[in-house]
Coordinates of C-alpha atoms in Angstrom, one line a residue:
S12 CA 21.6 -62.8 38.9
S13 CA 20.6 -66.0 37.2
K14 CA 17.9 -65.8 34.5
S15 CA 16.0 -68.7 33.0
L16 CA 14.0 -69.3 29.9
V17 CA 11.2 -71.9 30.4
L18 CA 9.7 -73.5 27.3
T19 CA 6.4 -75.5 27.8
V20 CA 5.6 -78.3 25.4
G21 CA 2.1 -78.4 24.1
D22 CA -0.4 -81.2 24.6
A23 CA 0.9 -83.1 21.5
G24 CA 4.2 -83.6 23.2
L25 CA 7.5 -84.3 21.4
S26 CA 8.4 -87.2 19.2
D27 CA 11.2 -89.7 20.1
S28 CA 14.6 -89.3 18.3
T29 CA 13.6 -85.9 16.7
V30 CA 15.9 -82.9 16.9
Y31 CA 14.0 -79.8 17.9
V32 CA 15.5 -76.4 17.2
F33 CA 14.3 -73.1 18.6
Q34 CA 15.8 -69.6 18.3
V35 CA 15.7 -66.8 20.8
T36 CA 16.8 -63.2 20.0
L37 CA 18.6 -61.5 22.9
I38 CA 20.0 -58.0 23.0
N39 CA 23.7 -57.8 24.1
P40 CA 24.6 -55.4 26.9
V41 CA 26.8 -52.4 26.0
V42 CA 29.7 -53.6 28.1
A43 CA 32.1 -56.5 27.4
Q44 CA 31.4 -59.8 29.1
A45 CA 32.5 -63.4 28.8
S46 CA 30.2 -66.2 28.1
R47 CA 29.0 -68.2 31.1
P48 CA 28.0 -71.9 31.1
V49 CA 24.4 -72.4 29.8
L50 CA 22.5 -75.2 31.5
V51 CA 19.7 -77.2 30.1
S52 CA 17.2 -79.4 32.0
V53 CA 13.9 -81.2 31.4
R54 CA 11.1 -81.7 33.8
S55 CA 8.0 -83.7 32.7
G56 CA 4.5 -83.3 33.9
G57 CA 1.4 -85.4 33.8
R58 CA 0.6 -88.6 35.7
C59 CA 4.2 -89.9 35.9
P60 CA 6.6 -87.0 36.2
W61 CA 10.3 -87.4 35.7
N62 CA 13.4 -85.1 35.4
F63 CA 16.5 -85.2 33.2
S64 CA 19.7 -84.3 35.0
T65 CA 20.8 -80.7 34.4
C66 CA 23.8 -80.5 32.0
V67 CA 26.0 -77.9 30.5
M68 CA 25.3 -77.2 26.9
D69 CA 28.0 -77.4 24.3
T70 CA 29.3 -74.1 22.9
P71 CA 31.6 -73.3 20.1
S72 CA 35.4 -73.1 20.8
Q73 CA 35.5 -69.7 18.9
T74 CA 35.0 -67.2 21.7
S75 CA 33.0 -64.7 19.5
L76 CA 30.4 -67.4 18.8
Q77 CA 29.8 -68.3 22.4
P78 CA 26.4 -67.2 23.8
I79 CA 26.2 -63.7 25.3
T80 CA 29.9 -63.0 24.7
V81 CA 30.3 -59.3 24.1
I82 CA 33.7 -58.0 22.8
C83 CA 34.6 -54.4 23.2
P84 CA 35.0 -52.7 19.8
G85 CA 38.6 -51.8 19.1
F86 CA 41.5 -51.6 16.7
I87 CA 43.3 -54.8 15.7
T88 CA 46.0 -52.7 14.0
A89 CA 46.6 -48.9 13.7
S90 CA 49.6 -47.3 12.2
L91 CA 50.7 -43.8 11.0
V92 CA 53.7 -43.4 8.7
Q93 CA 55.2 -40.2 7.3
S94 CA 56.9 -39.8 3.9
N95 CA 59.2 -36.8 4.6
P96 CA 61.2 -35.8 7.8
F97 CA 62.6 -32.6 6.4
P98 CA 61.7 -29.0 7.6
C99 CA 59.1 -27.0 5.6
E100 CA 58.5 -29.9 3.2
L101 CA 55.1 -31.4 2.4
N102 CA 54.7 -34.6 4.3
T103 CA 52.3 -37.3 3.2
M104 CA 50.9 -39.3 6.1
T105 CA 49.6 -42.8 5.6
V106 CA 47.1 -44.2 8.1
S107 CA 46.3 -47.9 8.1
F108 CA 44.0 -49.6 10.4
S109 CA 41.7 -52.6 11.0
T110 CA 39.0 -53.0 13.6
N111 CA 37.4 -56.0 15.3
I112 CA 33.9 -54.8 14.3
R113 CA 32.3 -53.4 11.2
L114 CA 32.2 -49.6 11.1
S115 CA 29.1 -48.0 9.5
T116 CA 29.2 -45.1 7.1
L117 CA 28.1 -42.9 10.0
A118 CA 31.4 -43.5 11.9
S119 CA 34.4 -41.2 11.6
I120 CA 38.1 -41.7 12.3
T121 CA 39.7 -39.0 14.5
L122 CA 43.5 -38.6 14.6
S123 CA 44.8 -36.3 17.3
G124 CA 48.2 -35.3 18.6
L125 CA 49.7 -34.2 15.2
I126 CA 50.8 -31.0 16.9
G127 CA 53.5 -28.8 15.3
S128 CA 52.5 -29.0 11.7
G129 CA 52.9 -25.9 9.5
T130 CA 49.5 -26.6 7.8
P131 CA 46.9 -24.0 8.9
D132 CA 43.3 -24.9 9.9
S133 CA 41.2 -26.2 7.0
P134 CA 37.7 -27.6 6.8
V135 CA 38.7 -29.3 3.5
L136 CA 42.1 -31.0 3.9
G137 CA 42.5 -33.5 1.1
V138 CA 42.2 -37.2 1.9
T139 CA 42.8 -40.2 -0.5
S140 CA 41.7 -43.7 0.2
Q141 CA 43.4 -47.0 -0.6
T142 CA 42.4 -50.7 -0.6
Q143 CA 44.6 -53.4 0.9
D144 CA 46.6 -53.7 -2.4
G145 CA 47.2 -50.0 -2.6
T146 CA 44.8 -49.1 -5.4
A147 CA 42.7 -45.9 -5.1
A148 CA 39.3 -46.4 -3.6
A149 CA 36.6 -43.9 -2.5
I150 CA 36.0 -45.3 1.0
F151 CA 36.6 -42.1 2.9
V152 CA 35.5 -38.5 2.1
A153 CA 37.8 -36.6 -0.2
S154 CA 38.2 -33.7 2.3
S155 CA 38.3 -33.6 6.1
A156 CA 38.4 -31.1 8.9
W157 CA 41.9 -30.2 10.1
N158 CA 42.7 -28.2 13.3
Q159 CA 46.4 -27.1 13.5
Q160 CA 46.4 -26.1 17.2
S161 CA 45.1 -29.4 18.4
G162 CA 46.7 -31.5 15.7
K163 CA 43.3 -33.1 15.0
L164 CA 41.9 -34.5 11.8
V165 CA 38.4 -36.0 11.5
V166 CA 37.9 -38.3 8.5
G167 CA 34.4 -39.6 7.6
F168 CA 33.2 -42.3 5.2
D169 CA 32.0 -41.5 1.7
G170 CA 28.4 -42.8 2.0
S171 CA 27.9 -42.5 -1.7
A172 CA 30.8 -44.8 -2.5
T173 CA 30.2 -47.4 0.2
T174 CA 27.0 -48.4 1.9
V175 CA 28.8 -50.8 4.2
G176 CA 31.6 -48.7 5.8
T177 CA 34.4 -51.2 6.8
M178 CA 34.4 -54.9 7.4
A179 CA 35.8 -56.4 10.6
G180 CA 39.4 -57.6 10.2
S181 CA 40.0 -55.9 6.8
V182 CA 42.8 -53.3 6.6
Y183 CA 41.9 -49.8 5.3
S184 CA 44.3 -46.9 4.5
F185 CA 44.0 -43.3 3.7
Q186 CA 46.5 -40.5 3.1
F187 CA 46.7 -36.8 3.7
S188 CA 49.5 -34.2 3.6
L189 CA 50.7 -31.7 6.2
R190 CA 53.5 -29.2 5.9
N191 CA 56.4 -29.9 8.2
P192 CA 57.3 -27.1 10.6
A193 CA 60.4 -24.9 10.0
F194 CA 63.7 -26.0 11.6
P195 CA 63.8 -24.7 15.2

């Protein structure tokens, strides 16, 4: 359905050759959508009414800046690399990811499908964080909940170390170690 915003000019009117700017705050829907053309028109009142032709307003070429464009949150990159393929050995897993939105410190990262590890359940599996250049950083909590049967690890943000969480487009990494299973 088409919605319109109608602005009414007060009795003082508008001055010639003056740029007027107004701002409207809208709440985006929770589903993705593309921007649609936004039309503008003018209709005068008074003793001698006249109308401007309706025209399509200019919008930025960058999609994310176009009005009422809503992009689904998601990963730009996501990778998992192991350090050791040998049976019964400790295997350091490195997770790297970037997202198209900022993640708050209330978010958590869940890895699932790491089935077959020899590491038993633990509410405090050690996690270390890294910045893009590989230096240590306290972005994620130092210990996370590990479930061996489901192969699931839930990693939260360290709210005392960062008040922001992550920034959109930046790459973040963390590491944790699991014991490889015995040779079948």
